[in-house]
mmCIF file of N, CA and C in Angstrom:
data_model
loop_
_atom_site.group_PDB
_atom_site.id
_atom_site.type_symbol
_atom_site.label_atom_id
_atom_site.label_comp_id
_atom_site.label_asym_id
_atom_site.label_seq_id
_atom_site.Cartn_x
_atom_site.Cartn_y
_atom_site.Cartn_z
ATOM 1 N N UNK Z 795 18.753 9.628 -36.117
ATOM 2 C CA UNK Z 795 18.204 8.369 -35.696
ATOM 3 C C UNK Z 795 17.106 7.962 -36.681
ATOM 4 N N UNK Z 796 17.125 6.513 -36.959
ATOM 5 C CA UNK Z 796 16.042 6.076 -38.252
ATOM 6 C C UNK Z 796 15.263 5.444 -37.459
ATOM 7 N N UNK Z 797 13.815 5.890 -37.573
ATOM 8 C CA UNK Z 797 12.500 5.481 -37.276
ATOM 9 C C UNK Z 797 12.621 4.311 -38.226
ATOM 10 N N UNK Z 798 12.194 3.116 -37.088
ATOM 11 C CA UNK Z 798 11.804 2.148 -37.597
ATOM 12 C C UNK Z 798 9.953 2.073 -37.557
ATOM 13 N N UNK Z 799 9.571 1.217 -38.903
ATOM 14 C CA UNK Z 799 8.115 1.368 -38.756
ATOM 15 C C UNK Z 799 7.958 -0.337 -38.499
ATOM 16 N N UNK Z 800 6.412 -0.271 -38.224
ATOM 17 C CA UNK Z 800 5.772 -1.685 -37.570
ATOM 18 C C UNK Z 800 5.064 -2.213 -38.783
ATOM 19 N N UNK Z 801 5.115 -3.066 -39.171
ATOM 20 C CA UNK Z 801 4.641 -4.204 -40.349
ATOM 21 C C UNK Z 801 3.291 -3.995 -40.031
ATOM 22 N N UNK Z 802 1.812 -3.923 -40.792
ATOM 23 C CA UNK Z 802 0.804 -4.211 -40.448
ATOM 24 C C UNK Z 802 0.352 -5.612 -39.677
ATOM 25 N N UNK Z 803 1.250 -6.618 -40.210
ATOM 26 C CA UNK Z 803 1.392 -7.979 -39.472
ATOM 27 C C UNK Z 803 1.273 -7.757 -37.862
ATOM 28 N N UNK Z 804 2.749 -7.339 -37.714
ATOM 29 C CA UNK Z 804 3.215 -7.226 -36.359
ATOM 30 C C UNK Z 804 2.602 -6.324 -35.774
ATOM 31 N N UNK Z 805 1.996 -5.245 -35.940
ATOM 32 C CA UNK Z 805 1.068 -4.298 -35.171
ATOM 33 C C UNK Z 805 0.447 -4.590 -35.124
ATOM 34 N N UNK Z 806 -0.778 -5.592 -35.312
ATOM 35 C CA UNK Z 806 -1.738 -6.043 -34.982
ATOM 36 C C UNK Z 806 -1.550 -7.293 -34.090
ATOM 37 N N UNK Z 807 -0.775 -7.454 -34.146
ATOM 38 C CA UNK Z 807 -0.043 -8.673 -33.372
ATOM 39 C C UNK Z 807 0.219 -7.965 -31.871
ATOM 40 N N UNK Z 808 0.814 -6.720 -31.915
ATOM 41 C CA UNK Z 808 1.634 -5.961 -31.159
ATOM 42 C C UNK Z 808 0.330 -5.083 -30.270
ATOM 43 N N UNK Z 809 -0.520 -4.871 -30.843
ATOM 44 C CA UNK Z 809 -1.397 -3.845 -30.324
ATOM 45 C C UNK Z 809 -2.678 -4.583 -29.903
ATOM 46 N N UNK Z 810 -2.557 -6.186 -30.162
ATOM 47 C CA UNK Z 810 -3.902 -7.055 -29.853
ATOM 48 C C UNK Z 810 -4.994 -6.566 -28.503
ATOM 49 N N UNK Z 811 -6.002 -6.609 -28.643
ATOM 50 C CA UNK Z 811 -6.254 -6.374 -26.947
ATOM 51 C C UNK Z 811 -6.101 -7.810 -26.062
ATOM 52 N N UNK Z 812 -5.959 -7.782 -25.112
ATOM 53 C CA UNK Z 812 -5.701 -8.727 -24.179
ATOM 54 C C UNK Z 812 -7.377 -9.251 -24.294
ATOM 55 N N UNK Z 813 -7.065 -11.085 -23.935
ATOM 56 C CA UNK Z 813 -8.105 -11.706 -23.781
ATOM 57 C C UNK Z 813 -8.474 -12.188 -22.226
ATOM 58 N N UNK Z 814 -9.620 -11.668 -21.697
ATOM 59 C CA UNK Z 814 -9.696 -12.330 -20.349
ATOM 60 C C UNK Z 814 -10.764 -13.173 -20.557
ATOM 61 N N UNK Z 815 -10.361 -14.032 -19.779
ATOM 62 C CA UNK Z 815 -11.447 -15.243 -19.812
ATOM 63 C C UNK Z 815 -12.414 -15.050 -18.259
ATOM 64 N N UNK Z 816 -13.451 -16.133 -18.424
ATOM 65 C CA UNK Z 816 -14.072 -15.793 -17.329
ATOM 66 C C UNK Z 816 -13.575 -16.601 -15.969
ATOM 67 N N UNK Z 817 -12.457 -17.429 -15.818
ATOM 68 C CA UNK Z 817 -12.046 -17.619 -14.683
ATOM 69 C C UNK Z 817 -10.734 -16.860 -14.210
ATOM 70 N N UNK Z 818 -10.723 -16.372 -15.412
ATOM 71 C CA UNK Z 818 -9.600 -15.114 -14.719
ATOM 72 C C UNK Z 818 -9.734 -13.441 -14.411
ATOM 73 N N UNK Z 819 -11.025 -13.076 -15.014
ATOM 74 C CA UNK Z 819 -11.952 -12.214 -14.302
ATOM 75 C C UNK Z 819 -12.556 -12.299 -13.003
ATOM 76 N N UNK Z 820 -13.086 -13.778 -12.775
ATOM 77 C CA UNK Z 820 -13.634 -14.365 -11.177
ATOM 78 C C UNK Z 820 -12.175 -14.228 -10.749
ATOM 79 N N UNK Z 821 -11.446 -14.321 -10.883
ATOM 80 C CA UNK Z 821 -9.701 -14.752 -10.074
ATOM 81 C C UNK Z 821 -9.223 -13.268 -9.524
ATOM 82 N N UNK Z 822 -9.438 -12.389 -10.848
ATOM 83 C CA UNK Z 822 -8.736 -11.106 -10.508
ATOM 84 C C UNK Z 822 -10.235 -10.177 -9.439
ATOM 85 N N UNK Z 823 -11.265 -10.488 -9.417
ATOM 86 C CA UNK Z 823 -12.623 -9.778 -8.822
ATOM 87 C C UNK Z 823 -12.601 -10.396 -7.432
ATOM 88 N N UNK Z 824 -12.296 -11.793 -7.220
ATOM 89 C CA UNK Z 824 -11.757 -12.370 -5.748
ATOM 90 C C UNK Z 824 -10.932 -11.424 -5.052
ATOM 91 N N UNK Z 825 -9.717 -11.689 -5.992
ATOM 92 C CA UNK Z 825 -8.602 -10.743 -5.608
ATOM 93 C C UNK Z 825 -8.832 -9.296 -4.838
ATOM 94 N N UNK Z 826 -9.618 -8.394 -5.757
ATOM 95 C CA UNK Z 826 -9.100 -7.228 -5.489
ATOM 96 C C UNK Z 826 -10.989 -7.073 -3.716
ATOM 97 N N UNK Z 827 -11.343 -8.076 -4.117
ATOM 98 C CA UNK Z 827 -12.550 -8.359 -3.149
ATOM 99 C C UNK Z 827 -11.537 -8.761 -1.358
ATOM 100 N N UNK Z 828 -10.756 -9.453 -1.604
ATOM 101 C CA UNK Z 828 -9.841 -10.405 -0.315
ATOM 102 C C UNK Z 828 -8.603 -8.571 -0.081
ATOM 103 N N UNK Z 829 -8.610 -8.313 -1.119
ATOM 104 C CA UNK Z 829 -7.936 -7.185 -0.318
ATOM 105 C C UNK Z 829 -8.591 -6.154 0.225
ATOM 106 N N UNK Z 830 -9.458 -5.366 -0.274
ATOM 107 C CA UNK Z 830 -10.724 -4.726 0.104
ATOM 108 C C UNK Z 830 -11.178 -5.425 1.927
ATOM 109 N N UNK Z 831 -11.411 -6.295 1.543
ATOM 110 C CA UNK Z 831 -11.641 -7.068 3.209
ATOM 111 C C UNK Z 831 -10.353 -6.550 4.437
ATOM 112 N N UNK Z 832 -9.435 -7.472 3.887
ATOM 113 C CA UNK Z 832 -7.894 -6.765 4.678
ATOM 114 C C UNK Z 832 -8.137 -5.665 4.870
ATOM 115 N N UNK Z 833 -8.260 -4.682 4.012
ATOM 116 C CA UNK Z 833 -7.679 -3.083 4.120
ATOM 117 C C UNK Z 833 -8.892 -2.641 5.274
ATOM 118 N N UNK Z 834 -10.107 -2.922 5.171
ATOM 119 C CA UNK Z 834 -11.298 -2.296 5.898
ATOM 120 C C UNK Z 834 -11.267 -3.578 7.370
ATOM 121 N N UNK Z 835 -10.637 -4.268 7.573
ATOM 122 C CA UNK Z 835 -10.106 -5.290 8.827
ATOM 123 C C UNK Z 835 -9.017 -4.210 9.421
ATOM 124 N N UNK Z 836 -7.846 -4.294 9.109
ATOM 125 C CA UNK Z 836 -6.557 -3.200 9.061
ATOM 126 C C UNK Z 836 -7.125 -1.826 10.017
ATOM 127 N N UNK Z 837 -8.116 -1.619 8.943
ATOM 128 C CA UNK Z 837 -8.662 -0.016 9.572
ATOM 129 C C UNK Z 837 -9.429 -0.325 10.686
ATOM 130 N N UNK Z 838 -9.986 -1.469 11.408
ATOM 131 C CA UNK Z 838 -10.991 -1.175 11.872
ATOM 132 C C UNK Z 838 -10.511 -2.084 13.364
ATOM 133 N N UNK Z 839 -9.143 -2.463 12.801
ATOM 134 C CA UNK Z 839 -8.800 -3.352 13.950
ATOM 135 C C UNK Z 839 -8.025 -2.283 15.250
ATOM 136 N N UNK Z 840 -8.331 -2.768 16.402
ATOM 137 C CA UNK Z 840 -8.070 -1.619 17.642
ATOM 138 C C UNK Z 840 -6.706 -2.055 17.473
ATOM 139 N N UNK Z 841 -6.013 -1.564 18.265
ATOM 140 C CA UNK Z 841 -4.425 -1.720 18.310
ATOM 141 C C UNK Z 841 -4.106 -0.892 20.170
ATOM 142 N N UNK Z 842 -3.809 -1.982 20.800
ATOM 143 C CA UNK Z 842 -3.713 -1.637 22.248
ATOM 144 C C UNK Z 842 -2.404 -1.489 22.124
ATOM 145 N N UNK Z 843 -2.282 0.190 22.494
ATOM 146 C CA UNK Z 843 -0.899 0.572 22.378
ATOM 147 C C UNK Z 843 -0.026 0.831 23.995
ATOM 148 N N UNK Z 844 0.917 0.164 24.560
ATOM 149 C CA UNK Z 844 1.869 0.445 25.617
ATOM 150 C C UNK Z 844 2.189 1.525 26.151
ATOM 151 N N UNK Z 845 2.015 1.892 27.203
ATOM 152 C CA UNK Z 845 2.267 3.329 27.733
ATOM 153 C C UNK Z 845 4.124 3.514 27.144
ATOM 154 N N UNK Z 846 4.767 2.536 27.108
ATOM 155 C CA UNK Z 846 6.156 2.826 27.140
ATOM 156 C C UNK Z 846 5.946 3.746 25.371
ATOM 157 N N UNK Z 847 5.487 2.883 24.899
ATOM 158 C CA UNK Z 847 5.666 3.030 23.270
ATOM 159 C C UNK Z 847 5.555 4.757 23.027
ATOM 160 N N UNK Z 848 3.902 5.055 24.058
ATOM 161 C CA UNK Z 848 3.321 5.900 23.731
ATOM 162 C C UNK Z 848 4.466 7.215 24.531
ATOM 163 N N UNK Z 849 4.567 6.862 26.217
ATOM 164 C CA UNK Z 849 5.909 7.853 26.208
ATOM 165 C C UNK Z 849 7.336 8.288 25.209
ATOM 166 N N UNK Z 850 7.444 7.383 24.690
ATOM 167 C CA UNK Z 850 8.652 7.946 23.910
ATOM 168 C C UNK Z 850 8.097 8.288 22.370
ATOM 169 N N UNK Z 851 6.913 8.321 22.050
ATOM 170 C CA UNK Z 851 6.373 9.242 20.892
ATOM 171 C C UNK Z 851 5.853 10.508 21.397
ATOM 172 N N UNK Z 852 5.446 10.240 22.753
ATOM 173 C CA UNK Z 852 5.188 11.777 23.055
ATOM 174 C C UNK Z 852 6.248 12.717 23.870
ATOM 175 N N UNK Z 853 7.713 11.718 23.624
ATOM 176 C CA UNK Z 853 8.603 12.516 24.528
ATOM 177 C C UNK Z 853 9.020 13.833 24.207
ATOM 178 N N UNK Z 854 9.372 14.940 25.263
ATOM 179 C CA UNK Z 854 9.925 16.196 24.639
ATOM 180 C C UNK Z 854 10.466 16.550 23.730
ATOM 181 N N UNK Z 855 11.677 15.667 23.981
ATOM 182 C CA UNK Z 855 13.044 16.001 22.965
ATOM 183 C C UNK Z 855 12.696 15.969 21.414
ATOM 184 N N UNK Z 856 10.950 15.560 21.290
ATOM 185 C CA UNK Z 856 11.240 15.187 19.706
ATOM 186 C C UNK Z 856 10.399 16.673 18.744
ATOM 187 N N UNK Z 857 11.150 16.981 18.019
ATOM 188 C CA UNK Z 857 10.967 17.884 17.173
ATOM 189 C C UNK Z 857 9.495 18.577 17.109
ATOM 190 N N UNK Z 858 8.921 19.721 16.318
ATOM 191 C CA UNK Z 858 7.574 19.680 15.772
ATOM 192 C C UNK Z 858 7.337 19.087 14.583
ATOM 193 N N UNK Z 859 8.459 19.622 13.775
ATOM 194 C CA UNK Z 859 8.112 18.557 12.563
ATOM 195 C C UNK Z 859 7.939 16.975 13.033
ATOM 196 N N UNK Z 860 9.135 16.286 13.434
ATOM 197 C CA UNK Z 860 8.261 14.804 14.191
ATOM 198 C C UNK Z 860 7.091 14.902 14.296
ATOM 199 N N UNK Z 861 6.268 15.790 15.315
ATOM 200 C CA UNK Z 861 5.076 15.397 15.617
ATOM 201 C C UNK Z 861 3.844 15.707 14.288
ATOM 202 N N UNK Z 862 4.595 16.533 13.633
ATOM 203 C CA UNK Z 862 3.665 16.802 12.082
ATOM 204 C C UNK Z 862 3.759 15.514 11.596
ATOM 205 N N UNK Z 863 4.836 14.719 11.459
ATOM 206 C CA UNK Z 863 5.218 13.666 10.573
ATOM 207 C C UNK Z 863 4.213 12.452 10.924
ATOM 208 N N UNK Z 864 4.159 12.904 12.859
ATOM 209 C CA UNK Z 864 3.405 11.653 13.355
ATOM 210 C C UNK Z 864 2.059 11.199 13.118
ATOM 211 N N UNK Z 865 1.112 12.805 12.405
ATOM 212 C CA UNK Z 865 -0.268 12.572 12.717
ATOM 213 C C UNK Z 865 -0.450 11.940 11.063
ATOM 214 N N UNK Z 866 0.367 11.542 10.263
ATOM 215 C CA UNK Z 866 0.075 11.014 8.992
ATOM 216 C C UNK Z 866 0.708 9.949 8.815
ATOM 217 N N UNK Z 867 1.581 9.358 9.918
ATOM 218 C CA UNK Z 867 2.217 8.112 9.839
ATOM 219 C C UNK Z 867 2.045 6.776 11.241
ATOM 220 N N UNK Z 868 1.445 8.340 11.641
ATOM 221 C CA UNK Z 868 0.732 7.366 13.266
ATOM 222 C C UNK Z 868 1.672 5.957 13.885
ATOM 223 N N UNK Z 869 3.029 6.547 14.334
ATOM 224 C CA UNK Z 869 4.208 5.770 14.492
ATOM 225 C C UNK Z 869 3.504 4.809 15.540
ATOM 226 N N UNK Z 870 2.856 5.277 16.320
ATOM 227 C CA UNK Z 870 2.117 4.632 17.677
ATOM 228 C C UNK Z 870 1.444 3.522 17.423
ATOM 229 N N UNK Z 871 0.837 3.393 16.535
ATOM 230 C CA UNK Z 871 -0.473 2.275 16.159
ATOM 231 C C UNK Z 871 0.560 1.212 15.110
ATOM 232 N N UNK Z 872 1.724 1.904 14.582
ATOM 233 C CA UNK Z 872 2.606 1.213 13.855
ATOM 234 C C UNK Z 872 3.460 0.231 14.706
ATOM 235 N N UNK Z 873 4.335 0.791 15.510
ATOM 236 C CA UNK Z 873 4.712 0.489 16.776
ATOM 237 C C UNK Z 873 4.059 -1.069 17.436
ATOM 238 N N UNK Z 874 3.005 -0.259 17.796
ATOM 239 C CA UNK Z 874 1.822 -1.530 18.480
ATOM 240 C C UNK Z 874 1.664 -2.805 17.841
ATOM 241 N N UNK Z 875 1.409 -2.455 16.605
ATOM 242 C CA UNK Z 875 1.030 -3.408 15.985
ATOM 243 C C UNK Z 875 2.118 -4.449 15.257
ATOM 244 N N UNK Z 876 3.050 -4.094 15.366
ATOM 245 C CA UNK Z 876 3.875 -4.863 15.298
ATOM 246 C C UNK Z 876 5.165 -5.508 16.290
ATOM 247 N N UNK Z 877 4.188 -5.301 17.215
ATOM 248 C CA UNK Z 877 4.510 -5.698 18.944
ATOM 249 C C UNK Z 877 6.234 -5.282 18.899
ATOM 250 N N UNK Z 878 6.566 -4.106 18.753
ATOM 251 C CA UNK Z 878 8.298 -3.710 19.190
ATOM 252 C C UNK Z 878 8.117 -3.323 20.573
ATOM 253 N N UNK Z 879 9.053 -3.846 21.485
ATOM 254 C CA UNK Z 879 9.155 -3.777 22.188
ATOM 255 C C UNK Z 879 9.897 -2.974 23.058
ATOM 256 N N UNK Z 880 9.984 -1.554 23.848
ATOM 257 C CA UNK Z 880 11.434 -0.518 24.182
ATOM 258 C C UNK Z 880 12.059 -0.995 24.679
#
């Protein structure tokens, strides 16, 4: 296989650093600010969960691994919150 090489032209062309300007620094610092908000809203919001929901996550029949799976995926508060209904 023949290594192709990069023109000093085109590598500098190729390797430029990116230019940010300052309304697209304010744009992307909004950004990652409006999600930050969400994520710590998300966490902090209660989630009134249904006895039905909650019986059939805590029903017998379901595995141990299930219930390992459950305490890191918290099916219950998932469930809730996206109002499914049994």
């Amino acid at each position: 296989m023949r290594t192709r090489h990069l023109s000093p032209a085109t590598a500098d062309r190729f390797f430029a650093p990116a230019v940010i300007t300052a309304p697209k620094l304010l744009a992307l610092l909004a950004a990652i600010w409006w999600l930050a908000l969400a994520h710590s809203a998300l966490q902090a919001a209660d989630v009134v969960v249904p006895r039905a929901i909650q019986s059939i996550v805590d029903s017998p029949d379901r595995s141990d691994a299930d219930r390992e799976t459950d305490q890191r995926r918290q099916p219950v508060k998932l469930l809730a919150f996206f109002g499914v209904k049994p």
